[in-house]
Structure formats: C-alpha cells, structure tokens
Amino acid sequence: MSAQIIDGKEIAAQVHEEVRLAVAKMKETHNYTPGLATVLVGEDTASATYVRMKRKACEELGIRSIGREIPANISQAELMALVTELNADPAVNGILVQLPLPRHLNEEAILNAIALEKDVDGFHPVNIGRLAMKGRDPLFIPCTPYGVMVLLEKSGVKVSGADAVIVGRSNIVGLPVAMLLQKANATVTICHSRTRDLAGHIRQADILIAAIGQAEMITGDMIKPGATVIDVGTNRKDDPSRKRGYRLVGDVDFESAKEVAGAITPVPGGVGPMTIAMLMKNTYHAAELALKI
Ligand code: GUN
C-alpha cells in the first residue's frame, strides 16, 4: 500500500494564512507592523535564493522586509557592527543572518551577538540551551525543526512514546529536531556518519527524520512498515530530461520508501515550504514580544 503523502505546501499555506491574519489584526489593534531584517553575506546562489523567498513571503504577509546584502569580504567587526545596529533598530523585530557565512567569519560570535528577543532563527546559544533543557522553553524554535513538528502534528502522527530516529546531527536541523522530539516525549536516537549499523537503527523508527544531505541514501528496504518519514534533504540529482539539467531529490528514495512507509513527505513540497512559514510565525512572535502582548 502506498503511504499518505504529507503535503508541506498545503500545511505551509495554512500557517501563512494564520500569520497574514494575525499581522493584519496587529496593524488594526496596535498600529504596528512586524519587521524582519535579512542579512546575506556574499554571492552564494542557494543562499540568495532562500533570502529572496523569505523576503517575498514577508511582502505577501504584510511583514516589513529589511534586506541587507553585504560583500563576501566584510570583516568580522563590520558584520558585528551591523548586527548591533539591527539590534538597536525598533523597526526590526527579527534578525536573520543567512548561513553558511564565508569561512573567514566567526559564525558563533555573530549568532551570539543577535539580541535574544530578535533571534527568529532560534540559533542563539541561549535559545538552543533552553530547547535542550527539561522544563525550559526557548523564545524561538529553529524554523526547519519547528516545521517538522508542525507537519507531524497536522498529519496526526503520535509522537509521545514513539521511537524517533534522526539521521544527521547538524546544528540547524538534526540536533534541534532531536531535542524537540525528546521534549514531545519521543524516544530519540541520533545517527550520523560514524553510526555502525545505520540500517538497523533506521528500521526501528516509528518516526524517521532524514537530514543527512545525501541524495536518496535511505531506501524502502531500510524503513519499518507504517513508519512516518520526514525528509529534510534537498539535493540536486542530474536529470538531462530537465531544462536546467537536474532535479531536486531528498535524502530518502521516495519511490521505494512510499511503498513501505505509513506517511512520507515529498521533495520538493514537504519540509522545504515549512521553513519559511515558521520563520514568518517567529517574526510575528518577535513583534508580540516587542509589543509585550
Ligand atoms: N541556512 C540553511 N538553513 C538556514 C536557516 O534556517 N536559517 C539561516 N539563517 N540560514 C540557513
């Protein structure tokens, strides 16, 4: 039997609509417009595309978008000064520094410098620390992991008590998604490049989160029948039949996995659209914090 396809585009559209209405209401009630500053350093085409999509979403939802595009050779001190300026700017509720940064810049120091109440990416160490700790909550949940949790919730997947396996331990996805699933009472296993029996671990998963960045690495024969599969990967695969010469695929081999899984996200159209939706939600929340409502 073929799996239920979890439609991230549709669920993201619902979140967008909720935020659009909330922003309109905030304008009406408080005469206040939320603002998001995006900082793009250098010329990386993927990063530029992501930032453009984030800014477009702001426009569509009535959020003010403040875009800063900076040459790749900016110094650490100059970038720190920009973050300080945005921290102090009352028109800016959220600050997003698109990652990765050029290698000469100290990412940790930059993320540390973002004001906690403007950290809409949820990457500040205090937010990550709170996410990790029992009984504490961050001001902001990192957008992609947050999107994964919303997909599970809206698809009616029971997380409490489930065996969740995360493949990948990145700061942006693997680690925070593991912490969120643990907070939601799943039993969590994190697998990575040194895991000895990867397929054996994956086969135990009621909920599988693939965030490795390797095209179609996880195949249907590794998946427990009926499992929920959330594919965070976005990889280019050569495809001469396409005009641009490639197509996007996930970390999971969708064709074989959908025959075994109970529910699965497609790539594209699964987790991808959720990242921006949750960023919009976080930006609205940052404006609520600024207004103290
Ligand atoms: N690079 C890849 N994903 C993200 C994200 O969610 N936020 C930022 N700032 N950079 C990223």
Short mmCIF file of N, CA and C and ligand atoms in Angstrom, two decimals, residues 50 54 96-100 121 123 143-144 172 275, ligand 1:
data_model
loop_
_atom_site.label_atom_id
_atom_site.label_comp_id
_atom_site.label_asym_id
_atom_site.label_seq_id
_atom_site.Cartn_x
_atom_site.Cartn_y
_atom_site.Cartn_z
N TYR A 50 17.23 31.52 -1.13
CA TYR A 50 16.47 31.38 0.13
C TYR A 50 16.07 32.74 0.68
N LYS A 54 12.35 34.32 1.37
CA LYS A 54 11.95 34.79 2.70
C LYS A 54 11.39 36.22 2.60
N LEU A 96 17.78 37.81 10.76
CA LEU A 96 18.17 36.52 10.21
C LEU A 96 19.47 36.69 9.44
N VAL A 97 20.52 36.07 9.93
CA VAL A 97 21.79 36.06 9.20
C VAL A 97 21.85 34.73 8.45
N GLN A 98 21.77 34.80 7.12
CA GLN A 98 21.72 33.57 6.34
C GLN A 98 23.05 32.81 6.47
N LEU A 99 22.95 31.53 6.73
CA LEU A 99 24.12 30.65 6.85
C LEU A 99 24.21 29.75 5.62
N PRO A 100 25.36 29.27 5.25
CA PRO A 100 26.65 29.48 5.91
C PRO A 100 27.26 30.84 5.59
N ASP A 121 15.64 32.93 14.09
CA ASP A 121 16.15 31.64 13.63
C ASP A 121 16.28 30.65 14.79
N PHE A 123 18.84 30.32 16.73
CA PHE A 123 20.20 29.76 16.75
C PHE A 123 21.07 30.33 17.87
N CYS A 143 13.60 27.23 12.71
CA CYS A 143 12.46 27.16 11.76
C CYS A 143 12.25 25.78 11.13
N THR A 144 13.30 25.15 10.64
CA THR A 144 13.09 23.86 9.97
C THR A 144 12.63 22.79 10.97
N ILE A 172 21.65 23.09 12.62
CA ILE A 172 20.45 23.74 12.08
C ILE A 172 19.24 22.80 12.09
N THR A 275 9.90 25.77 6.37
CA THR A 275 10.96 26.59 6.99
C THR A 275 10.57 28.07 6.93
N1 GUN B 1 20.88 28.08 6.11
C1 GUN B 1 20.21 26.92 5.92
N2 GUN B 1 19.08 26.91 6.66
C2 GUN B 1 19.04 28.08 7.33
C3 GUN B 1 18.10 28.65 8.25
O1 GUN B 1 17.09 28.07 8.63
N3 GUN B 1 18.44 29.90 8.69
C4 GUN B 1 19.56 30.55 8.31
N4 GUN B 1 19.79 31.74 8.83
N5 GUN B 1 20.44 30.04 7.48
C5 GUN B 1 20.18 28.82 6.98
#
